[in-house]
């Protein structure tokens, strides 16, 4: 919702930022299982954030920052650190005002050049954990001028099939709950499966104390990229601007949204990509990857069918061949831990030997190096120290690297949370390499989230295994990209290019990868 509204405001020429408040107690989602929480989205400035920030970036085109996602855990961590330092000068530290002040400060931080800040509160009205956030928002509505804030409440209008009826009661109840917290919504966005008839809209308006035009039906869209157009057709952005007393806004320029929706819904080609990973049971675990593949498809007006394949099942060679043979390209994504790694390495070997386009991301790149070292370079027990002690750590722990904040040092005993090599780092690409032609550049900057790296002590082994290091950190110490010059499309990257892909600006690696899959589809 917030992402689509941001897109509409931006299409009218406004500067917008979106912020997500997550009421849970983890300091950030970095240590949470992708199964519980979906992917961890990493920003340029190295924050591990909620995956909604990825939607915000993809829809608004604005790069998210550390200051765009906060959890109760982070707020409390900061407050308790201040309390221990004695910064409160003897005061009793309380939810109101200390926690609520911290939330309000967060909401308004770094807002100088902005026309709108959109704050989304996670969870549901009535959750115990979200109360301080609701209270902070309530206060903010008094702290700022009258027409400087607006509250949008997303509600559900379920359709009861047996009775053939839409039910407005759940909406009435959640609005009542919200008003009991002191927040009267100005706009209601009603999620519904069926059209909201005029009389139901009027009923909701009357019971919930909002204008009828401010009851916006939000029907399930054909695709997420069609949502901004749909909300615009229902009048969401007009209603929001009206709430702020803005009457002279020009109509939004939605050309690029019409273009991507057209590319997505009217493809001229089709490819099937096998993603061999670990968290294949939950698509949100690979949200950005999924979207980046779709964007790559948009670049070629091609439908991308993604087959999520469980790497663990590929330890059996017959299964692997039956499942992978129909694929036009194979991708091994990022991940953590040993489970499924043999299946990933076997899939990479399959792609390498059969000249099928292969894309390895982060752990996928590391596994491509293990395939090279073991199956071509002759070091049969090559491994990564992530999976336990090994005589041949072709992949090893990064113990020091240069970051914008100075030298970073880590060892085996470092904390797990927030201690990886995180965020945007530059890389230099080799002249004449495949990646340099894909990027059409020699200097790139991509986002990282990893603890291990290719061990350059094994450079010669890997090169004799047919891999070349075509991208390195500018000081030449950290390997960023490997590729196989004797293969049609075989690239492994230590970073996460999927995080920077946008529908109207598909990432060059994904666009090129889908192009290679298209070529492959014409061969088979
Ligand atoms: N587990 C690997 C590491 O920490 C890869 C991480 C990833 O794929 N994001 O280096």
Coordinates of C-alpha atoms and ligand atoms in Angstrom, one line a residue:
X1 CA 0.0 0.0 0.0
X2 CA 2.6 2.5 1.1
X3 CA 4.8 1.6 -1.9
X4 CA 2.0 2.1 -4.3
X5 CA 1.0 5.4 -2.8
X6 CA 4.6 6.6 -2.9
X7 CA 4.7 5.7 -6.6
X8 CA 1.6 7.8 -7.2
X9 CA 2.9 10.8 -5.3
X10 CA 6.2 10.5 -7.0
X11 CA 4.5 10.4 -10.4
X12 CA 3.1 13.8 -9.5
X13 CA 6.6 15.1 -8.9
X14 CA 6.8 14.9 -5.1
X15 CA 9.8 13.8 -3.1
X16 CA 8.8 10.8 -1.0
X17 CA 10.4 8.5 1.6
X18 CA 8.8 5.4 3.1
X19 CA 9.5 4.2 6.6
X20 CA 8.6 0.9 8.2
X21 CA 8.0 0.5 12.0
X22 CA 8.3 -3.1 13.1
X23 CA 6.9 -3.6 16.6
X24 CA 8.8 -6.9 17.4
X25 CA 11.7 -7.0 19.8
X26 CA 14.5 -8.2 17.5
X27 CA 17.0 -5.3 17.0
X28 CA 16.7 -5.9 13.2
X29 CA 15.5 -8.9 11.2
X30 CA 19.2 -9.9 10.4
X31 CA 19.1 -12.9 12.8
X32 CA 15.5 -14.0 12.0
X33 CA 14.9 -17.1 10.0
X34 CA 13.8 -16.5 6.4
X35 CA 11.0 -19.0 7.1
X36 CA 9.5 -16.8 9.7
X37 CA 10.2 -13.4 8.3
X38 CA 11.0 -13.8 4.6
X39 CA 14.2 -12.3 3.2
X40 CA 16.4 -9.8 4.9
X41 CA 16.7 -6.8 2.7
X42 CA 20.0 -5.0 2.9
X43 CA 20.4 -1.3 2.2
X44 CA 23.3 0.6 0.6
X45 CA 24.3 1.8 4.1
X46 CA 24.4 -1.7 5.4
X47 CA 21.2 -2.0 7.4
X48 CA 19.5 -5.4 7.6
X49 CA 15.9 -4.6 7.2
X50 CA 12.3 -5.8 6.6
X51 CA 11.6 -7.0 3.1
X52 CA 9.0 -4.3 2.7
X53 CA 11.8 -1.9 2.2
X54 CA 12.6 -3.8 -1.0
X55 CA 9.0 -3.1 -2.2
X56 CA 9.5 0.5 -1.3
X57 CA 12.7 0.7 -3.4
X58 CA 11.2 -1.2 -6.3
X59 CA 8.1 1.0 -6.4
X60 CA 9.6 4.4 -5.6
X61 CA 13.1 4.0 -7.1
X62 CA 14.5 5.7 -4.0
X63 CA 17.3 3.7 -2.2
X64 CA 16.2 2.9 1.3
X65 CA 18.5 3.6 4.3
X66 CA 19.2 2.5 7.8
X67 CA 16.9 5.3 8.9
X68 CA 13.9 3.9 7.1
X69 CA 13.3 0.8 9.3
X70 CA 13.1 0.6 13.0
X71 CA 12.0 -2.1 15.4
X72 CA 10.9 -1.9 19.1
X73 CA 14.1 -3.8 19.8
X74 CA 16.3 -1.0 18.3
X75 CA 14.3 1.7 20.1
X76 CA 14.7 0.0 23.4
X77 CA 18.4 -0.8 22.8
X78 CA 19.1 2.9 22.2
X79 CA 17.1 4.0 25.2
X80 CA 18.7 1.5 27.5
X81 CA 22.2 2.4 26.3
X82 CA 21.4 6.0 27.1
X83 CA 20.0 5.2 30.5
X84 CA 23.1 3.2 31.4
X85 CA 25.3 6.1 30.3
X86 CA 23.3 8.4 32.6
X87 CA 22.0 10.5 29.8
X88 CA 18.5 10.8 31.4
X89 CA 20.0 12.6 34.4
X90 CA 18.1 10.7 37.0
X91 CA 14.7 10.7 35.3
X92 CA 12.4 7.7 35.4
X93 CA 12.6 6.2 31.9
X94 CA 9.1 5.4 30.5
X95 CA 7.2 4.3 27.4
X96 CA 5.6 7.8 27.3
X97 CA 7.5 10.0 26.7
X98 CA 10.8 8.3 26.1
X99 CA 9.9 5.5 23.8
X100 CA 7.2 7.6 22.0
X101 CA 9.7 10.5 21.6
X102 CA 12.3 8.1 20.1
X103 CA 9.7 6.8 17.6
X104 CA 8.6 10.3 16.7
X105 CA 12.2 11.4 16.2
X106 CA 12.7 8.4 14.0
X107 CA 9.6 9.2 11.9
X108 CA 10.8 12.7 11.2
X109 CA 14.6 12.1 10.9
X110 CA 16.4 13.2 7.7
X111 CA 13.3 14.7 6.2
X112 CA 14.6 18.1 5.0
X113 CA 14.3 17.6 1.3
X114 CA 11.0 15.7 1.4
X115 CA 7.5 16.5 0.5
X116 CA 6.0 13.4 2.1
X117 CA 7.1 10.8 4.6
X118 CA 5.0 7.6 4.5
X119 CA 5.2 5.6 7.8
X120 CA 3.9 2.1 7.8
X121 CA 3.3 0.3 11.1
X122 CA 3.6 -3.5 10.9
X123 CA 1.1 -5.8 12.5
X124 CA -2.5 -5.3 13.2
X125 CA -4.4 -2.6 15.2
X126 CA -4.8 -4.0 18.7
X127 CA -1.5 -5.8 18.9
X128 CA 0.1 -5.2 22.3
X129 CA 3.5 -4.6 20.8
X130 CA 2.4 -1.8 18.4
X131 CA 0.8 0.4 21.1
X132 CA 3.8 2.7 21.6
X133 CA 3.9 3.2 17.8
X134 CA 0.2 4.0 17.7
X135 CA 0.6 6.4 20.6
X136 CA 3.6 8.1 18.9
X137 CA 1.6 8.6 15.8
X138 CA -1.4 10.0 17.8
X139 CA 0.9 12.5 19.4
X140 CA 2.6 13.4 16.1
X141 CA -0.8 14.4 14.7
X142 CA -1.0 17.0 17.5
X143 CA 2.6 18.0 17.4
X144 CA 2.4 18.9 13.7
X145 CA 0.0 21.4 12.0
X146 CA -3.5 20.2 11.4
X147 CA -3.1 19.5 7.6
X148 CA 0.3 18.1 8.0
X149 CA -0.6 14.5 8.8
X150 CA -3.1 12.0 7.4
X151 CA -3.9 8.6 8.6
X152 CA -4.7 5.7 6.3
X153 CA -6.0 2.5 7.7
X154 CA -5.9 -0.7 5.7
X155 CA -8.8 -3.0 6.5
X156 CA -10.4 -6.2 5.3
X157 CA -13.9 -6.5 3.8
X158 CA -14.4 -10.2 3.5
X159 CA -16.8 -11.9 1.1
X160 CA -18.8 -14.7 2.6
X161 CA -19.4 -17.0 -0.4
X162 CA -22.1 -19.1 1.2
X163 CA -24.2 -16.0 1.9
X164 CA -23.0 -14.2 -1.2
X165 CA -22.4 -11.1 0.9
X166 CA -19.6 -8.6 1.7
X167 CA -19.1 -8.1 5.4
X168 CA -18.3 -4.6 6.6
X169 CA -18.2 -5.5 10.3
X170 CA -14.5 -6.3 10.6
X171 CA -13.7 -2.9 9.1
X172 CA -16.1 -1.2 11.6
X173 CA -14.5 -3.1 14.5
X174 CA -10.9 -2.3 13.6
X175 CA -11.7 1.4 13.0
X176 CA -13.4 1.4 16.5
X177 CA -10.2 -0.2 17.9
X178 CA -8.1 2.5 16.2
X179 CA -10.3 5.4 17.4
X180 CA -10.1 4.0 20.9
X181 CA -6.3 4.6 20.6
X182 CA -7.0 8.2 19.7
X183 CA -6.5 7.9 15.9
X184 CA -9.4 8.7 13.6
X185 CA -8.5 7.4 10.1
X186 CA -8.9 9.9 7.2
X187 CA -8.8 7.3 4.5
X188 CA -9.8 3.6 4.5
X189 CA -8.3 1.2 2.1
X190 CA -10.6 -1.8 2.0
X191 CA -9.0 -5.0 0.8
X192 CA -11.8 -7.0 -0.9
X193 CA -12.2 -9.8 -3.3
X194 CA -15.3 -8.4 -4.9
X195 CA -16.4 -4.9 -6.0
X196 CA -17.5 -2.7 -3.1
X197 CA -21.0 -1.5 -4.1
X198 CA -21.9 2.1 -3.5
X199 CA -24.3 1.3 -0.7
X200 CA -21.6 -0.7 1.2
X201 CA -19.1 2.1 0.7
X202 CA -21.7 4.6 2.1
X203 CA -22.3 2.3 5.1
X204 CA -18.6 2.0 5.9
X205 CA -18.2 5.8 5.6
X206 CA -21.1 6.4 7.9
X207 CA -20.1 3.9 10.6
X208 CA -16.4 4.8 10.4
X209 CA -16.7 8.5 10.3
X210 CA -14.9 9.1 7.0
X211 CA -16.0 10.7 3.7
X212 CA -17.5 8.2 1.3
X213 CA -14.9 9.1 -1.3
X214 CA -12.2 8.3 1.2
X215 CA -13.4 4.7 1.4
X216 CA -11.1 3.2 -1.3
X217 CA -11.8 -0.3 -2.5
X218 CA -8.6 -2.3 -3.0
X219 CA -9.4 -5.4 -5.1
X220 CA -6.8 -8.1 -5.6
X221 CA -4.8 -6.9 -8.6
X222 CA -3.6 -8.9 -11.6
X223 CA -0.1 -8.4 -10.4
X224 CA 1.7 -6.2 -7.8
X225 CA 2.9 -3.9 -10.5
X226 CA -0.7 -3.1 -11.5
X227 CA -1.6 -1.9 -8.0
X228 CA -0.5 1.7 -8.3
X229 CA -2.6 2.1 -11.5
X230 CA -5.6 0.5 -9.7
X231 CA -5.3 2.7 -6.6
X232 CA -5.1 5.7 -8.8
X233 CA -8.3 4.7 -10.7
X234 CA -10.0 4.3 -7.3
X235 CA -8.9 7.8 -6.3
X236 CA -6.4 7.1 -3.5
X237 CA -3.9 9.8 -4.4
X238 CA -6.6 12.4 -5.0
X239 CA -8.1 11.7 -1.6
X240 CA -4.7 11.8 0.1
X241 CA -3.8 15.2 -1.5
X242 CA -7.2 16.5 -0.6
X243 CA -6.5 15.5 3.1
X244 CA -3.4 17.6 3.0
X245 CA -5.4 20.5 1.5
X246 CA -3.4 20.3 -1.8
X247 CA -5.7 21.2 -4.6
X248 CA -3.4 22.3 -7.4
X249 CA -1.5 19.1 -8.0
X250 CA -1.0 18.0 -11.6
X251 CA -2.2 14.6 -12.8
X252 CA 0.4 11.9 -12.2
X253 CA 2.6 10.8 -15.1
X254 CA 2.1 7.0 -15.0
X255 CA 3.7 6.2 -18.3
X256 CA 6.4 4.0 -16.9
X257 CA 3.8 2.0 -14.9
X258 CA 1.7 1.4 -18.0
X259 CA 4.8 0.3 -19.8
X260 CA 5.9 -2.3 -17.2
X261 CA 2.4 -3.6 -16.8
X262 CA 2.1 -4.0 -20.5
X263 CA 5.5 -5.8 -20.7
X264 CA 4.5 -8.1 -17.9
X265 CA 1.0 -8.9 -19.0
X266 CA 1.7 -9.2 -22.8
X267 CA 4.9 -11.2 -23.1
X268 CA 6.3 -12.3 -26.4
X269 CA 8.6 -15.1 -25.1
X270 CA 8.8 -17.5 -22.2
X271 CA 11.7 -19.1 -20.2
X272 CA 11.9 -21.4 -17.3
X273 CA 14.5 -20.8 -14.6
X274 CA 15.4 -23.4 -12.0
X275 CA 16.3 -21.8 -8.7
X276 CA 18.1 -24.4 -6.6
X277 CA 18.0 -23.3 -3.0
X278 CA 17.2 -24.1 0.6
X279 CA 14.2 -22.0 1.6
X280 CA 12.1 -23.0 -1.4
X281 CA 8.9 -23.6 0.8
X282 CA 8.4 -19.9 1.3
X283 CA 8.6 -17.5 -1.7
X284 CA 9.1 -14.5 0.5
X285 CA 12.5 -15.9 1.5
X286 CA 13.7 -15.0 -2.0
X287 CA 11.4 -12.0 -2.6
X288 CA 13.9 -9.7 -4.3
X289 CA 15.4 -12.5 -6.3
X290 CA 11.9 -13.4 -7.6
X291 CA 11.2 -9.7 -8.6
X292 CA 14.7 -9.3 -10.2
X293 CA 14.1 -12.3 -12.4
X294 CA 10.7 -10.8 -13.4
X295 CA 12.4 -7.5 -14.2
X296 CA 14.9 -9.3 -16.3
X297 CA 11.9 -10.8 -18.1
X298 CA 10.3 -7.4 -18.6
X299 CA 13.6 -6.2 -20.2
X300 CA 13.0 -8.9 -22.9
X301 CA 9.2 -8.9 -22.8
X302 CA 9.5 -12.4 -21.6
X303 CA 7.5 -14.4 -19.1
X304 CA 9.8 -15.9 -16.5
X305 CA 8.5 -19.1 -15.0
X306 CA 10.5 -19.8 -11.8
X307 CA 10.8 -23.4 -10.6
X308 CA 11.8 -23.4 -6.9
X309 CA 13.8 -26.5 -6.5
X310 CA 14.9 -28.0 -3.2
X311 CA 18.7 -28.5 -3.3
X312 CA 18.5 -31.3 -0.8
X313 CA 16.6 -33.5 -3.2
X314 CA 19.5 -33.2 -5.8
X315 CA 21.8 -35.4 -3.8
X316 CA 20.2 -38.1 -5.9
X317 CA 21.6 -37.8 -9.5
X318 CA 18.6 -39.1 -11.3
X319 CA 16.2 -36.6 -9.7
X320 CA 18.6 -33.9 -10.5
X321 CA 18.8 -34.7 -14.2
X322 CA 14.9 -35.1 -14.6
X323 CA 14.3 -31.8 -12.7
X324 CA 17.1 -29.7 -14.3
X325 CA 16.9 -30.9 -17.9
X326 CA 13.8 -28.8 -18.8
X327 CA 15.4 -25.6 -17.4
X328 CA 16.6 -22.9 -19.7
X329 CA 18.9 -21.6 -17.0
X330 CA 19.9 -22.4 -13.4
X331 CA 20.4 -20.1 -10.5
X332 CA 21.8 -20.9 -7.1
X333 CA 20.9 -18.1 -4.7
X334 CA 22.4 -16.9 -1.4
X335 CA 22.0 -18.8 1.8
X336 CA 23.5 -20.0 5.0
X337 CA 24.5 -23.4 6.3
X338 CA 25.5 -26.7 4.9
X339 CA 22.1 -28.3 4.2
X340 CA 21.5 -28.8 0.5
X341 CA 25.0 -27.7 -0.4
X342 CA 25.9 -31.0 -2.2
X343 CA 22.8 -30.6 -4.3
X344 CA 23.7 -27.1 -5.2
X345 CA 27.3 -28.1 -6.2
X346 CA 25.8 -31.0 -8.3
X347 CA 23.4 -28.5 -10.0
X348 CA 26.3 -26.2 -10.8
X349 CA 28.3 -29.1 -12.3
X350 CA 25.3 -30.0 -14.4
X351 CA 25.0 -26.4 -15.7
X352 CA 28.7 -26.2 -16.3
X353 CA 29.0 -29.5 -18.2
X354 CA 25.9 -28.9 -20.3
X355 CA 26.6 -25.3 -21.2
X356 CA 23.3 -24.2 -19.5
X357 CA 23.3 -20.5 -18.4
X358 CA 24.3 -20.4 -14.7
X359 CA 24.0 -17.6 -12.2
X360 CA 25.5 -18.0 -8.7
X361 CA 24.7 -15.4 -6.0
X362 CA 26.7 -15.2 -2.8
X363 CA 26.6 -18.7 -1.4
X364 CA 25.8 -19.8 -5.0
X365 CA 29.0 -18.2 -6.1
X366 CA 30.9 -19.9 -3.3
X367 CA 29.4 -23.2 -4.3
X368 CA 30.5 -22.6 -8.0
X369 CA 34.0 -22.2 -6.6
X370 CA 33.7 -25.5 -4.8
X371 CA 32.5 -27.2 -8.0
X372 CA 35.5 -25.7 -9.8
X373 CA 38.0 -26.7 -7.1
X374 CA 36.6 -30.2 -6.6
X375 CA 35.5 -31.3 -10.0
X376 CA 37.9 -29.6 -12.2
X377 CA 40.8 -28.4 -10.0
X378 CA 41.3 -31.8 -8.4
X379 CA 40.9 -30.9 -4.7
X380 CA 38.2 -33.4 -3.9
X381 CA 37.7 -32.3 -0.3
X382 CA 37.5 -28.5 -1.1
X383 CA 35.0 -26.9 1.3
X384 CA 34.0 -23.7 3.1
X385 CA 34.8 -23.1 6.8
X386 CA 31.2 -22.2 7.2
X387 CA 30.4 -25.9 7.1
X388 CA 33.0 -26.8 9.8
X389 CA 36.7 -27.4 10.0
X390 CA 38.3 -28.4 6.7
X391 CA 41.8 -29.1 5.3
X392 CA 41.0 -27.2 2.2
X393 CA 39.1 -24.0 3.0
X394 CA 38.6 -22.8 -0.6
X395 CA 36.0 -20.5 1.1
X396 CA 37.1 -19.0 4.4
X397 CA 36.0 -16.5 7.0
X398 CA 36.6 -12.9 6.1
X399 CA 38.7 -11.6 9.0
X400 CA 39.4 -8.1 7.9
X401 CA 38.2 -5.6 5.3
X402 CA 38.1 -1.9 4.7
X403 CA 34.7 -0.3 5.1
X404 CA 33.6 3.3 5.0
X405 CA 33.8 3.3 8.8
X406 CA 37.4 2.1 8.7
X407 CA 39.0 -1.4 9.1
X408 CA 36.6 -4.1 10.2
X409 CA 37.9 -7.1 12.1
X410 CA 36.1 -10.3 12.9
X411 CA 36.9 -13.8 14.2
X412 CA 35.1 -17.0 15.0
X413 CA 33.8 -15.7 18.3
X414 CA 32.1 -12.5 16.9
X415 CA 28.4 -12.0 17.5
X416 CA 26.1 -13.2 14.7
X417 CA 23.8 -10.1 14.6
X418 CA 25.0 -7.2 12.4
X419 CA 28.6 -8.4 12.0
X420 CA 28.7 -9.5 8.4
X421 CA 30.2 -7.5 5.5
X422 CA 27.0 -5.5 4.9
X423 CA 25.9 -2.9 2.4
X424 CA 27.3 -1.3 -0.7
X425 CA 31.0 -1.9 -1.6
X426 CA 32.7 -1.0 -4.8
X427 CA 34.3 -3.5 -7.2
X428 CA 36.6 -3.2 -10.2
X429 CA 35.8 -5.4 -13.2
X430 CA 38.4 -6.8 -15.6
X431 CA 38.6 -5.3 -19.0
X432 CA 37.2 -7.6 -21.6
X433 CA 35.5 -9.8 -19.0
X434 CA 31.9 -11.0 -19.6
X435 CA 30.6 -9.0 -16.6
X436 CA 32.3 -5.8 -17.8
X437 CA 30.3 -6.2 -21.0
X438 CA 27.1 -7.0 -19.1
X439 CA 27.4 -3.9 -16.9
X440 CA 29.0 -1.9 -19.7
X441 CA 31.2 -0.4 -16.9
X442 CA 34.4 -1.2 -15.1
X443 CA 33.5 0.3 -11.7
X444 CA 30.4 -1.0 -10.0
X445 CA 28.9 -0.8 -6.5
X446 CA 26.7 -3.6 -5.2
X447 CA 25.2 -4.7 -1.8
X448 CA 26.8 -7.4 0.3
X449 CA 25.7 -9.7 3.1
X450 CA 28.2 -12.4 3.8
X451 CA 30.7 -13.6 6.4
X452 CA 32.8 -15.9 4.1
X453 CA 34.8 -15.2 0.9
X454 CA 36.8 -17.1 -1.7
X455 CA 40.2 -17.8 -0.2
X456 CA 42.8 -16.3 -2.6
X457 CA 45.4 -18.9 -1.5
X458 CA 43.5 -21.2 -3.9
X459 CA 43.5 -18.7 -6.8
X460 CA 45.7 -20.9 -9.0
X461 CA 43.6 -24.1 -8.3
X462 CA 40.4 -22.2 -9.2
X463 CA 42.0 -20.8 -12.3
X464 CA 43.2 -24.2 -13.4
X465 CA 39.6 -25.2 -12.7
X466 CA 38.5 -22.8 -15.5
X467 CA 37.3 -19.9 -13.4
X468 CA 38.6 -16.4 -13.7
X469 CA 38.3 -13.7 -11.1
X470 CA 36.7 -10.9 -13.2
X471 CA 35.8 -8.6 -10.4
X472 CA 37.7 -7.7 -7.2
X473 CA 37.4 -5.1 -4.4
X474 CA 39.3 -2.0 -5.5
X475 CA 42.3 -2.9 -3.3
X476 CA 42.5 -6.3 -5.0
X477 CA 42.0 -8.2 -1.7
X478 CA 38.4 -9.5 -1.9
X479 CA 37.0 -11.6 -4.8
X480 CA 33.7 -10.2 -6.0
X481 CA 33.0 -12.0 -9.2
X482 CA 34.0 -15.3 -10.9
X483 CA 33.1 -16.4 -14.4
X484 CA 33.9 -19.1 -16.9
X485 CA 35.2 -17.8 -20.2
X486 CA 34.6 -21.1 -21.9
X487 CA 30.9 -21.2 -21.1
X488 CA 28.0 -19.3 -22.7
X489 CA 26.9 -17.6 -19.4
X490 CA 28.4 -18.7 -16.1
X491 CA 28.8 -15.9 -13.6
X492 CA 29.1 -16.0 -9.8
X493 CA 28.8 -12.9 -7.7
X494 CA 29.7 -12.5 -4.0
X495 CA 27.1 -9.7 -3.7
X496 CA 23.3 -9.5 -4.1
X497 CA 22.4 -7.8 -7.3
X498 CA 18.7 -8.6 -6.9
X499 CA 18.5 -6.0 -4.2
X500 CA 19.1 -3.2 -6.7
X501 CA 16.8 -4.3 -9.5
X502 CA 13.8 -2.2 -10.3
X503 CA 10.9 -2.9 -12.7
X504 CA 11.7 0.2 -14.8
X505 CA 15.4 -0.3 -14.4
X506 CA 16.1 -4.1 -14.5
X507 CA 19.5 -5.1 -13.1
X508 CA 21.9 -5.7 -16.0
X509 CA 23.0 -9.1 -14.7
X510 CA 19.4 -10.3 -14.5
X511 CA 18.5 -8.8 -17.9
X512 CA 21.5 -10.5 -19.4
X513 CA 20.8 -13.8 -17.6
X514 CA 17.2 -13.9 -18.9
X515 CA 18.6 -13.0 -22.4
X516 CA 20.9 -16.0 -22.2
X517 CA 18.0 -18.2 -21.0
X518 CA 15.9 -17.1 -24.0
X519 CA 18.8 -18.1 -26.3
X520 CA 19.0 -21.4 -24.5
X521 CA 15.2 -21.9 -24.9
X522 CA 15.6 -21.6 -28.7
X523 CA 18.3 -24.3 -28.7
X524 CA 16.3 -27.0 -26.9
Ligands
LIG1 N1 26.7 -18.1 4.0 C1 27.6 -17.4 3.1 C2 28.4 -16.3 3.8 O1 28.2 -15.9 4.9 C3 26.8 -16.7 2.0 C4 25.9 -15.7 2.5 C5 24.8 -15.3 1.5 O2 24.6 -16.1 0.6 N2 24.1 -14.2 1.7 O3 29.4 -15.9 3.3

